[in-house]
C-alpha positions as YAML, in Angstrom:
chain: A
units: angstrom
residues:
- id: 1
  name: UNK
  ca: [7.14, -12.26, 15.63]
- id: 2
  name: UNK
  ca: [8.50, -9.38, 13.37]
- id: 3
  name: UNK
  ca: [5.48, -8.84, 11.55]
- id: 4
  name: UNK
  ca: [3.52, -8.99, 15.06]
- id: 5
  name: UNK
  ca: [6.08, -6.37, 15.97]
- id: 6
  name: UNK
  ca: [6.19, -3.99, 13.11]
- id: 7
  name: UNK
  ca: [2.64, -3.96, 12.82]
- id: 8
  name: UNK
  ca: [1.85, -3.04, 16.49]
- id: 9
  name: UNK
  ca: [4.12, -0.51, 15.80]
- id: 10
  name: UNK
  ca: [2.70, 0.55, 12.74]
- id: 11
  name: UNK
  ca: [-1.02, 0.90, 15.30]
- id: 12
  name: UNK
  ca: [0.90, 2.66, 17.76]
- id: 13
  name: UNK
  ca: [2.10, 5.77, 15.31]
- id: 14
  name: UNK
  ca: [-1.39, 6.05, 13.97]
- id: 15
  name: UNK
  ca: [-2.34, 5.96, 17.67]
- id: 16
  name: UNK
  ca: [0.11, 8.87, 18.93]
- id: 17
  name: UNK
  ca: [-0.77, 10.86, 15.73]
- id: 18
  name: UNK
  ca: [-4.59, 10.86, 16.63]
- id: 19
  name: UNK
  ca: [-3.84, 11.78, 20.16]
- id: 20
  name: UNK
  ca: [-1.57, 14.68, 19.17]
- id: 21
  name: UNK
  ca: [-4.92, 16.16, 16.63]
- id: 22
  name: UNK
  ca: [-7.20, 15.43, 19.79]
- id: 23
  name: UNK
  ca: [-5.55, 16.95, 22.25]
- id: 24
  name: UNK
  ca: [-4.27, 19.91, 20.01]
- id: 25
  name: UNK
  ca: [-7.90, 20.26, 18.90]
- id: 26
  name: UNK
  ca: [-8.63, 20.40, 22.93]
- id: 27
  name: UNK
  ca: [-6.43, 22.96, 24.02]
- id: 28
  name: UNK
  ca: [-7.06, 24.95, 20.87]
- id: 29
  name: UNK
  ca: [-10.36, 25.55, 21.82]
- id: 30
  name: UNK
  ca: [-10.02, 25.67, 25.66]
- id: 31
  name: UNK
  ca: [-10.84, 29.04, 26.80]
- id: 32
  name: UNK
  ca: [-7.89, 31.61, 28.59]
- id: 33
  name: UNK
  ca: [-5.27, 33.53, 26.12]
- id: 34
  name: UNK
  ca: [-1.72, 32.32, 26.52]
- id: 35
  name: UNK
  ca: [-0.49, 35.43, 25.01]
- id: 36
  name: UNK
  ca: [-1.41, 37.12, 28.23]
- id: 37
  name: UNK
  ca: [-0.67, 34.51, 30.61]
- id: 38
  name: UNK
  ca: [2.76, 34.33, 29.28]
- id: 39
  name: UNK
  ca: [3.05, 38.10, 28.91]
- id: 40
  name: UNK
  ca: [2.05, 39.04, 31.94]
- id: 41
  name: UNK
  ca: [-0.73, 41.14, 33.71]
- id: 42
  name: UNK
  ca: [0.98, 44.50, 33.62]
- id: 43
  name: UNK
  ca: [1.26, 43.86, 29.92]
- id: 44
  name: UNK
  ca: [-0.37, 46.59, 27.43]
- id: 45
  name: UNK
  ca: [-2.71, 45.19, 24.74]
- id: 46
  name: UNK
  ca: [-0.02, 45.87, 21.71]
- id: 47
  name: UNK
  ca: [2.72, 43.93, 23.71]
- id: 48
  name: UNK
  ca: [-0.29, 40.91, 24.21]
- id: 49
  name: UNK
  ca: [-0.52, 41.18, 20.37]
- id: 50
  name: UNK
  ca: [3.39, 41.49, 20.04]
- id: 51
  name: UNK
  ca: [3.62, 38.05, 21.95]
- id: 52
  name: UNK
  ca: [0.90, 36.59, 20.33]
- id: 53
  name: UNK
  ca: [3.05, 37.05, 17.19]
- id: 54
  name: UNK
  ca: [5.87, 36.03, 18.89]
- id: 55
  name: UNK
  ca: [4.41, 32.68, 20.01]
- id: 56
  name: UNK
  ca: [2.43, 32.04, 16.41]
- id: 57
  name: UNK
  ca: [-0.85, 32.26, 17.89]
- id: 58
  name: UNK
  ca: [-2.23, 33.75, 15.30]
- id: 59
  name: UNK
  ca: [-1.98, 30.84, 13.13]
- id: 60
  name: UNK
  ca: [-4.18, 28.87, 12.71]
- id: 61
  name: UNK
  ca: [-4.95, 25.04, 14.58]
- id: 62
  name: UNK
  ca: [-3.78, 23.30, 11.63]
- id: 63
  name: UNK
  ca: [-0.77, 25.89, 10.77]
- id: 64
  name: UNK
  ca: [-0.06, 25.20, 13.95]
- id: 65
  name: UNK
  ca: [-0.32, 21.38, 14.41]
- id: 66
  name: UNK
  ca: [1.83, 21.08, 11.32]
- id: 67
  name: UNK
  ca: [4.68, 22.96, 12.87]
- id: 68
  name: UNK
  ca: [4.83, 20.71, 15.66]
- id: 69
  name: UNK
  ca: [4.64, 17.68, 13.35]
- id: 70
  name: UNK
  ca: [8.12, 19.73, 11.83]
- id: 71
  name: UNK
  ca: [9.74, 19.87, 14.91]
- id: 72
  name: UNK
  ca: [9.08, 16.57, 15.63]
- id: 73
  name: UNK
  ca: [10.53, 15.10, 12.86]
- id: 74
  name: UNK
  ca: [13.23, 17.61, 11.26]
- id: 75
  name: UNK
  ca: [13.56, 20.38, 14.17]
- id: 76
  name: UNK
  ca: [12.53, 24.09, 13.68]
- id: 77
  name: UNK
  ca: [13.65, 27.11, 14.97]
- id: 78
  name: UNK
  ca: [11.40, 29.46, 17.51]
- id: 79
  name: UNK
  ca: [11.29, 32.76, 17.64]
- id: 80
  name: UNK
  ca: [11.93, 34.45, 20.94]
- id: 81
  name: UNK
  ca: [11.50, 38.18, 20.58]
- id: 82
  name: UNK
  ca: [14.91, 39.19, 19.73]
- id: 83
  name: UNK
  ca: [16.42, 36.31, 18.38]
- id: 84
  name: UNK
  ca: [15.67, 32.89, 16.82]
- id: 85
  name: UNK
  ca: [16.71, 29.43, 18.36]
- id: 86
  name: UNK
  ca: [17.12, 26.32, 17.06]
- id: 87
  name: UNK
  ca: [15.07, 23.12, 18.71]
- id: 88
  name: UNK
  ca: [16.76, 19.82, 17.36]
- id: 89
  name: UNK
  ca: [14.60, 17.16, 16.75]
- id: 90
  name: UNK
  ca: [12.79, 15.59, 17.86]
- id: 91
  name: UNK
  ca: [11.37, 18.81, 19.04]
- id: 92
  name: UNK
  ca: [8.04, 19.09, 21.30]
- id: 93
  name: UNK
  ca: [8.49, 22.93, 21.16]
- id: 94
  name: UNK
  ca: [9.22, 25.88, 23.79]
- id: 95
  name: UNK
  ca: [7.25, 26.36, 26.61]
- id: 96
  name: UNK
  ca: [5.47, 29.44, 26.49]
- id: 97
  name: UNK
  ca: [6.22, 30.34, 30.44]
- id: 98
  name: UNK
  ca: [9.87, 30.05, 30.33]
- id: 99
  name: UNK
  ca: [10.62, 29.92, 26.70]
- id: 100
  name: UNK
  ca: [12.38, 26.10, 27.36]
- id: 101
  name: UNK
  ca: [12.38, 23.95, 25.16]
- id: 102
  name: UNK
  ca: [10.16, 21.26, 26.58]
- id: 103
  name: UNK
  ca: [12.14, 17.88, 25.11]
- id: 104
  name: UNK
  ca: [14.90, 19.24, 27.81]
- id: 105
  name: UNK
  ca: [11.94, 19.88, 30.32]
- id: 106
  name: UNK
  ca: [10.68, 16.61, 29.76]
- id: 107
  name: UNK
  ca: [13.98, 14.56, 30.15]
- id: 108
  name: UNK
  ca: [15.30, 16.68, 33.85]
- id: 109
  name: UNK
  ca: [11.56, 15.64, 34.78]
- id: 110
  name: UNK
  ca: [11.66, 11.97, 33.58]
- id: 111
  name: UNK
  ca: [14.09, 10.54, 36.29]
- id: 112
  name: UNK
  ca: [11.89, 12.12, 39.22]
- id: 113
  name: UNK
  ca: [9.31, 10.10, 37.82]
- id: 114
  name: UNK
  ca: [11.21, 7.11, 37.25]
- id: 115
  name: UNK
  ca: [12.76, 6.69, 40.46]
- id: 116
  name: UNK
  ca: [9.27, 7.10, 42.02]
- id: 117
  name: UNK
  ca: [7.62, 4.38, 39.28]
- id: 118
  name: UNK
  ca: [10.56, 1.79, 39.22]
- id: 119
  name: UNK
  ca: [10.11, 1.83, 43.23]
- id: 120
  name: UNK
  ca: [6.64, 1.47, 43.30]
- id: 121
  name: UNK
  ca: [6.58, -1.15, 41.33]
- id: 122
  name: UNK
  ca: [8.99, -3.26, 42.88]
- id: 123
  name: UNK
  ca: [6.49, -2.63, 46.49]
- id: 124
  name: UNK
  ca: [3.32, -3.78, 44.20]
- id: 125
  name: UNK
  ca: [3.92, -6.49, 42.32]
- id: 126
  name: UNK
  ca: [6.06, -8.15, 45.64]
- id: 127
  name: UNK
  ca: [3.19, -7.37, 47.95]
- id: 128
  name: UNK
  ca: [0.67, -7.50, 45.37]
- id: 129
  name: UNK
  ca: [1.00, -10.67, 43.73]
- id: 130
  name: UNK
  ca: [2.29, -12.49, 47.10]
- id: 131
  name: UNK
  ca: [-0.64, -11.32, 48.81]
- id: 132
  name: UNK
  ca: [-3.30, -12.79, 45.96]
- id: 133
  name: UNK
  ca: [-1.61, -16.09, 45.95]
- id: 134
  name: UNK
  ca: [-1.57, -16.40, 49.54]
- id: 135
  name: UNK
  ca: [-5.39, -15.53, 49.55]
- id: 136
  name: UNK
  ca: [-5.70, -17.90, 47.02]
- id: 137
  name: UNK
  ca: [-4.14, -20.84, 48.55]
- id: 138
  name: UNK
  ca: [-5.94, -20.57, 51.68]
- id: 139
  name: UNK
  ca: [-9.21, -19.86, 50.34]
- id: 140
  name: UNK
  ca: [-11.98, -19.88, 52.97]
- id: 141
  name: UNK
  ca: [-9.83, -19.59, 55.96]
- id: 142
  name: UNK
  ca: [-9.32, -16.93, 58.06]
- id: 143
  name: UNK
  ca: [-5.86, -15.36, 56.58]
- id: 144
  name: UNK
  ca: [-7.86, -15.11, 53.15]
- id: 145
  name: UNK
  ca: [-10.72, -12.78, 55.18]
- id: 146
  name: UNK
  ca: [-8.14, -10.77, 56.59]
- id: 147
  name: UNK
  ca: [-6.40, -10.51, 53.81]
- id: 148
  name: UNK
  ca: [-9.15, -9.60, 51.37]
- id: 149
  name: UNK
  ca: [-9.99, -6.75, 53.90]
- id: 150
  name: UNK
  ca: [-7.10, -5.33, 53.47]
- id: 151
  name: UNK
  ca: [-6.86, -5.27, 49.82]
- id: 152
  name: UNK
  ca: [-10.42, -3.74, 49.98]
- id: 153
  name: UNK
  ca: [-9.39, -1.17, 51.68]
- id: 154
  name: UNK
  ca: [-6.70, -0.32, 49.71]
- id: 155
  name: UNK
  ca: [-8.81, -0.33, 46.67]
- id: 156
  name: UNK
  ca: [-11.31, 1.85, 48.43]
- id: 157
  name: UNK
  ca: [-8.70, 4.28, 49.97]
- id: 158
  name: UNK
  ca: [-7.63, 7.58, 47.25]
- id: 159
  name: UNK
  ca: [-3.53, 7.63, 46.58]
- id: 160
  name: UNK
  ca: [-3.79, 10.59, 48.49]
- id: 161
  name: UNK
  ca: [-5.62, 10.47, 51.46]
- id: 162
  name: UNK
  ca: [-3.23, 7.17, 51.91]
- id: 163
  name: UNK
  ca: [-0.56, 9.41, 51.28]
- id: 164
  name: UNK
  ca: [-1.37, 12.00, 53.73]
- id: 165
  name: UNK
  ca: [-2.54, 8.97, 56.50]
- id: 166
  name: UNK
  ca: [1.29, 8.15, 56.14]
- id: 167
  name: UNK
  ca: [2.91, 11.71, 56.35]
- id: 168
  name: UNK
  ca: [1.09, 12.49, 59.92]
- id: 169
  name: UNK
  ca: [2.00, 8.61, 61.40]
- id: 170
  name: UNK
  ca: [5.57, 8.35, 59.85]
- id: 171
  name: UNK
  ca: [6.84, 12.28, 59.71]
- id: 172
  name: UNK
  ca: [4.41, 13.75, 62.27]
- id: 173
  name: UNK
  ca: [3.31, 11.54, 64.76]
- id: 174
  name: UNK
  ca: [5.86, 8.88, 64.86]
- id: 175
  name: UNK
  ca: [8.85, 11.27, 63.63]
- id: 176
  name: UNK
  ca: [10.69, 8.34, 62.38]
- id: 177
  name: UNK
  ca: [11.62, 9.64, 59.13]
- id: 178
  name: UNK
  ca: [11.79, 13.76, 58.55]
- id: 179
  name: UNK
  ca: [9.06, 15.62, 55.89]
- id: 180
  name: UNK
  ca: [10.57, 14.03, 52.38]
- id: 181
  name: UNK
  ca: [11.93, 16.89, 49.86]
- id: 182
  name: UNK
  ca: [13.17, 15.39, 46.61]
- id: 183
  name: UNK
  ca: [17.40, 14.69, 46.15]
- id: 184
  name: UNK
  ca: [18.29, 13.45, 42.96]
- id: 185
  name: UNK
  ca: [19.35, 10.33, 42.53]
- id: 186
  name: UNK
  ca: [23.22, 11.79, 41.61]
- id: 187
  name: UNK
  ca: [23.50, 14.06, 44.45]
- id: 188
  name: UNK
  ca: [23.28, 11.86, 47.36]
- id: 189
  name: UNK
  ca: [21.92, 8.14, 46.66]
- id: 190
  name: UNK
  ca: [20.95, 7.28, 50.71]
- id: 191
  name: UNK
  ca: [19.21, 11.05, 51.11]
- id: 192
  name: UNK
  ca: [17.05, 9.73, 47.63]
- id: 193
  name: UNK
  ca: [16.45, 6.55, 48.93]
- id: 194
  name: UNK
  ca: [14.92, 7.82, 52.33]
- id: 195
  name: UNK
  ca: [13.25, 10.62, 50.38]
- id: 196
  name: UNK
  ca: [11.56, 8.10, 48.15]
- id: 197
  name: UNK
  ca: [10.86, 5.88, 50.74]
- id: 198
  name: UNK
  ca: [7.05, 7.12, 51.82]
- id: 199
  name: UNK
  ca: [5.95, 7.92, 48.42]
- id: 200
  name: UNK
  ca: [6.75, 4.58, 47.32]
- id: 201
  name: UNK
  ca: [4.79, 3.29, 50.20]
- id: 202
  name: UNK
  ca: [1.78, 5.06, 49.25]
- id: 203
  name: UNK
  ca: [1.87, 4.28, 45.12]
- id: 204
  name: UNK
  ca: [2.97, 0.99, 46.10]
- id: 205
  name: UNK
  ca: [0.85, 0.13, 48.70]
- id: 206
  name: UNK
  ca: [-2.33, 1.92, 46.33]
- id: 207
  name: UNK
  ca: [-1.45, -0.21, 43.52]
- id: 208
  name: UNK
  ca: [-0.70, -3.51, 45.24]
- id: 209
  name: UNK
  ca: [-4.30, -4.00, 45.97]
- id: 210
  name: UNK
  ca: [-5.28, -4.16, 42.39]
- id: 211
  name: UNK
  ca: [-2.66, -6.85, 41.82]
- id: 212
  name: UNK
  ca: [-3.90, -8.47, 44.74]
- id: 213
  name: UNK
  ca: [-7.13, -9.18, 43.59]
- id: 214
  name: UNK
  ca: [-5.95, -10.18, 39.86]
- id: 215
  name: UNK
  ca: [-3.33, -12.55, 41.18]
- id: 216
  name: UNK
  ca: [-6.00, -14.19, 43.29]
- id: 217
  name: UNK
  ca: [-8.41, -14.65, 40.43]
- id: 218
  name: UNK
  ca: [-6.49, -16.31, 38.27]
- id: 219
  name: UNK
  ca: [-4.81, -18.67, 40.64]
- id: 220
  name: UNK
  ca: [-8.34, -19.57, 41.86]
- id: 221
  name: UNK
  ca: [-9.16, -19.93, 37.95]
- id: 222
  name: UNK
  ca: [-5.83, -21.93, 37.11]
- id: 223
  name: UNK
  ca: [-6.34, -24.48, 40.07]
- id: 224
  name: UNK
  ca: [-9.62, -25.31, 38.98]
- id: 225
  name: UNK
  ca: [-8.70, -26.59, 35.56]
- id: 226
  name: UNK
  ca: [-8.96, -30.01, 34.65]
- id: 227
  name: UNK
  ca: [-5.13, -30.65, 34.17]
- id: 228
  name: UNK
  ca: [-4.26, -29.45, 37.80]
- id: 229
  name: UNK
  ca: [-6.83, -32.26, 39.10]
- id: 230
  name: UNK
  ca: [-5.21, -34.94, 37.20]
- id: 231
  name: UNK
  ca: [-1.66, -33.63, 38.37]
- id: 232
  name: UNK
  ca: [-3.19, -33.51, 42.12]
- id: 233
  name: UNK
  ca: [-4.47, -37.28, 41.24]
- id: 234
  name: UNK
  ca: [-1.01, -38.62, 39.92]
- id: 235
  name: UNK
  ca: [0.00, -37.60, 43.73]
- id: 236
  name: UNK
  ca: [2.00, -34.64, 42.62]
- id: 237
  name: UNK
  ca: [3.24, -32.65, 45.11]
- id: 238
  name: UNK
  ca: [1.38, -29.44, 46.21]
- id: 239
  name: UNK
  ca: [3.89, -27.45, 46.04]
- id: 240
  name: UNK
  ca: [5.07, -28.56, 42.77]
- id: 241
  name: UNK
  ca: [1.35, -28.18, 41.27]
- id: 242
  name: UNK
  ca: [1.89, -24.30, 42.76]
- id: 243
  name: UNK
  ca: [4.83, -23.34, 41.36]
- id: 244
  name: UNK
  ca: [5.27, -25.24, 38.02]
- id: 245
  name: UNK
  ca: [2.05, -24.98, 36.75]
- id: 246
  name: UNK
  ca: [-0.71, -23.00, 38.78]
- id: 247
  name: UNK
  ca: [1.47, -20.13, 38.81]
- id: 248
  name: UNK
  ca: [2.36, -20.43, 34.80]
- id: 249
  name: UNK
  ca: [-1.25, -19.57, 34.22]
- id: 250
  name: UNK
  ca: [-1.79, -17.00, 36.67]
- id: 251
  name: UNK
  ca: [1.35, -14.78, 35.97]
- id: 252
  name: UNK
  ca: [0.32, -13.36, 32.18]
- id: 253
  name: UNK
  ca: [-2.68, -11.58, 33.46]
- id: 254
  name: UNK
  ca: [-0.17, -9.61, 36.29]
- id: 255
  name: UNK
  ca: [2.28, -9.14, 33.54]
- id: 256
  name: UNK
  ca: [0.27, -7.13, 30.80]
- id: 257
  name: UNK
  ca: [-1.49, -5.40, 33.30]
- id: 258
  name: UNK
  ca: [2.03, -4.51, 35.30]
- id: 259
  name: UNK
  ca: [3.56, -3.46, 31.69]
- id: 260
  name: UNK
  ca: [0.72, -1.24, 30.62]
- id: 261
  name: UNK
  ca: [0.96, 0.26, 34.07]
- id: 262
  name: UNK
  ca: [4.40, 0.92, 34.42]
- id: 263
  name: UNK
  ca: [3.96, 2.86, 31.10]
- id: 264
  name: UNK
  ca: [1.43, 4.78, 32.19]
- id: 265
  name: UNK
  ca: [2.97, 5.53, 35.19]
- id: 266
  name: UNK
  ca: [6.14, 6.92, 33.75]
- id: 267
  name: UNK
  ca: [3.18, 9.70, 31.95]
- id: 268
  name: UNK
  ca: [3.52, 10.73, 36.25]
- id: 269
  name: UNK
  ca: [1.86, 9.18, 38.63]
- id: 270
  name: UNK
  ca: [-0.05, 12.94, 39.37]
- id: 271
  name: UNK
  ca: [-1.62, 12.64, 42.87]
- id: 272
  name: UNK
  ca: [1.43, 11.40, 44.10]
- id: 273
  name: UNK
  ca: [3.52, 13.39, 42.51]
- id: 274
  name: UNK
  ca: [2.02, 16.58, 44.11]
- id: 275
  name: UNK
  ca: [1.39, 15.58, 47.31]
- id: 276
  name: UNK
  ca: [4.91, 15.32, 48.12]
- id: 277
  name: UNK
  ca: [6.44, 17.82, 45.52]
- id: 278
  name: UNK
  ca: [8.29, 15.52, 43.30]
- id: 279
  name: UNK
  ca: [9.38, 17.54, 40.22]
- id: 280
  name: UNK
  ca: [8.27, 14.54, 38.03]
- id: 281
  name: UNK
  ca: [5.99, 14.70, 34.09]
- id: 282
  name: UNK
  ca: [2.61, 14.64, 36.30]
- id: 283
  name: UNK
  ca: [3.30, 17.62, 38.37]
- id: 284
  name: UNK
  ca: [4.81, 19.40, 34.69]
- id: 285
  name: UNK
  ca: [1.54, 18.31, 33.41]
- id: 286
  name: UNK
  ca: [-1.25, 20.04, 35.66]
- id: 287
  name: UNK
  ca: [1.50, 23.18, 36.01]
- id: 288
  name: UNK
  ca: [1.03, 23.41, 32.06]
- id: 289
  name: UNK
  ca: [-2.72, 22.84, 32.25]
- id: 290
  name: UNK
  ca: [-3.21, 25.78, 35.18]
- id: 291
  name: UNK
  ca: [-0.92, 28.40, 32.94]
- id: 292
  name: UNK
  ca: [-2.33, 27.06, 29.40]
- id: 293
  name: UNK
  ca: [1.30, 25.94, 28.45]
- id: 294
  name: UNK
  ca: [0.10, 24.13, 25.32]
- id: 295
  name: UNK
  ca: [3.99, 23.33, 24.36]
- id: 296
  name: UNK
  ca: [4.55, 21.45, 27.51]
- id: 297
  name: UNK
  ca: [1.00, 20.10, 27.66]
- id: 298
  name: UNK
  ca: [1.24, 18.18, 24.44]
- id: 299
  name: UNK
  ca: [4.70, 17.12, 24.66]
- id: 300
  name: UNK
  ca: [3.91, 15.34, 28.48]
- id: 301
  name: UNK
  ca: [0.56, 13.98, 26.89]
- id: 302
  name: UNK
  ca: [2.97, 12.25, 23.17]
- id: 303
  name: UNK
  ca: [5.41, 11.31, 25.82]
- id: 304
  name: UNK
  ca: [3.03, 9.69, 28.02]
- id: 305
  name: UNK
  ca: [1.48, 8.22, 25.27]
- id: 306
  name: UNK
  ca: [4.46, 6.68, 23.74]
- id: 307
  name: UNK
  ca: [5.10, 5.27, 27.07]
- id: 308
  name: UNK
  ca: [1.96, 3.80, 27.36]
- id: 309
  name: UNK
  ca: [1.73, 2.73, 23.89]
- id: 310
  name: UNK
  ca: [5.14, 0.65, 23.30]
- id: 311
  name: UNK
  ca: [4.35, -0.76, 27.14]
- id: 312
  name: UNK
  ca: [1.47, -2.48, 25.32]
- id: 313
  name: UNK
  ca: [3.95, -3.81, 22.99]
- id: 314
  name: UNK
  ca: [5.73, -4.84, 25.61]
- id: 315
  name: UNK
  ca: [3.23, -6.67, 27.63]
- id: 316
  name: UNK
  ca: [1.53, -8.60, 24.45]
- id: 317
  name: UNK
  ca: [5.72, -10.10, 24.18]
- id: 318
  name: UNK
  ca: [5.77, -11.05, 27.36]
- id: 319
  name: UNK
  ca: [2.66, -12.39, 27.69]
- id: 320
  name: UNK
  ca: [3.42, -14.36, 24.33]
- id: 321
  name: UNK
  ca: [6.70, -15.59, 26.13]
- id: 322
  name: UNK
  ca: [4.83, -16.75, 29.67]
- id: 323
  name: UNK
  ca: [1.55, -18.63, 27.76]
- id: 324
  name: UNK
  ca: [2.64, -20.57, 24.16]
- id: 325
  name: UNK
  ca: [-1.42, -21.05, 24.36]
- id: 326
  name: UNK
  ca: [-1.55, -17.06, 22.79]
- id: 327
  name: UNK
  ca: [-1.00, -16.48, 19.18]
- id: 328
  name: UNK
  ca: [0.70, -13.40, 17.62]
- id: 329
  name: UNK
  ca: [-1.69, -11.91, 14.79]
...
């Protein structure tokens, strides 16, 4: 198990490193000039240059790249026009909008997204996996057509179109629950909770459908095997054969795919994000792509990734730990 561990670990540093080169290499060439956008338009052409300078855009992509490995490991200091300051590591730079230093950005925007992924989650994986098994188990009747049609069109319907279907019935037409505005967590727990409430619906709700179908699969699969007949023809119990051994193989599928998910989630769930203004990493993300914020672009992209990559991790454990059939290499 430790070697399994230190050498996905080793994978997932080489993995983070390439996506840092690719997407630096990306933005490096993307066309706009972040000098001016974070200048200004009234801005003359020598105080463009002086920012330019300022910002160390006239390095070069490597020059650059390497600077931001620095940070990330030992800290540097940053320049900002008429005075130097000091970015701890690990340090994912300053944003070149509001001269922040994005690792501070990133961690006020991380518990927006959290609250909204840690909710969601709970809503899919109740509704998605209970949903698939109850398909499952009455296969060909009329609760698995109904049900089926509804995860269909939850597949088929986009996070935000779902999103907005629920902010006209709930807030609009019903006006059961007022427009939500974000409250931190800290501020006033039962405000967050009914805040939260809708666009945990609508992730939820999106995301439960995929689970849906996965659950059902292999619970189908996992009652057709030959050791679930010969439990069935010992005359053990139905519900026995359900829970203590159908189950056992259909829950590792749900759990790396729920693992790798909630990592990837946590990069900011974007669509949702926007549509009802929650100051999470996926709204920080496309307002750093719009104003060519490379800073805060790269450091949501490594922390998504590292997310996404030690979720992987994660999920290969657990799935070790639910099926002693899968072998560590």
């Amino acid at each position: 198990m430790t070697r399994f561990v230190l050498k996905r670990l080793a994978g997932a540093a080489f993995v983070l490193l390439a996506l840092s080169v690719l997407v630096y290499a990306l933005f490096y060439l993307a066309p706009g000039d972040p000098a001016r956008l974070a200048c200004g338009e009234r801005c003359n052409p020598q105080q463009i240059a002086q920012v330019r300078e300022q910002l160390g855009l006239n390095d070069g992509m490597a020059v650059q790249y390497l600077h931001f490995l620095q940070g990330v490991f030992a800290g540097r200091d940053h320049s900002t026009g008429t005075s130097l300051v000091h970015c701890d590591a690990p340090c994912l730079g300053l944003s070149y909008q509001s001269d922040q230093q994005v690792t501070r950005l990133v961690l006020e925007r991380l518990p927006a997204t959290a609250s909204l992924t840690l909710g969601a989650m709970v809503i899919w994986l109740v509704v998605g996996v209970g949903t698939g098994l109850l398909s499952a188990l009455r296969r060909g009747g009329p609760t698995e057509r109904l049900l089926t049609l509804i995860t269909l069109a939850g597949t088929g319907t986009p996070v935000f179109i779902l999103g907005l279907l629920l902010l006209m019935a709930v807030c609009a037409y019903l006006q059961w629950l007022p427009f939500p505005s974000y409250v931190p967590l800290g501020e006033d727990p039962e405000q967050w909770a009914w805040n939260m409430l809708l666009p945990w619906l609508t992730l939820g709700f999106f995301e439960s459908a995929k689970y849906a179908r996965l659950t059902r699969g292999s619970t189908l699969e996992t009652l057709a095997e030959d050791h679930i007949r010969t439990f069935r023809a010992y005359g053990v119990g139905e519900r026995s054969v359900v829970t203590r051994h159908a189950l056992r193989g259909a829950v590792p599928p749900v759990i790396a795919v729920s693992a790798v998910d909630l990592g990837s989630m946590f990069g900011g769930a974007v669509l949702t994000e926007s549509l009802f203004g929650i100051p999470g990493l996926g709204k920080t993300l496309i307002d750093g792509v719009k104003a060519i914020d490379l800073p805060v672009v790269v450091g949501v992209v490594m922390v998504t990734g590292t997310f996404v990559v030690l979720a992987n991790v994660v999920a290969d454990l657990l799935y070790a730990a639910a099926d002693r059939r899968v072998v560590l290499t």
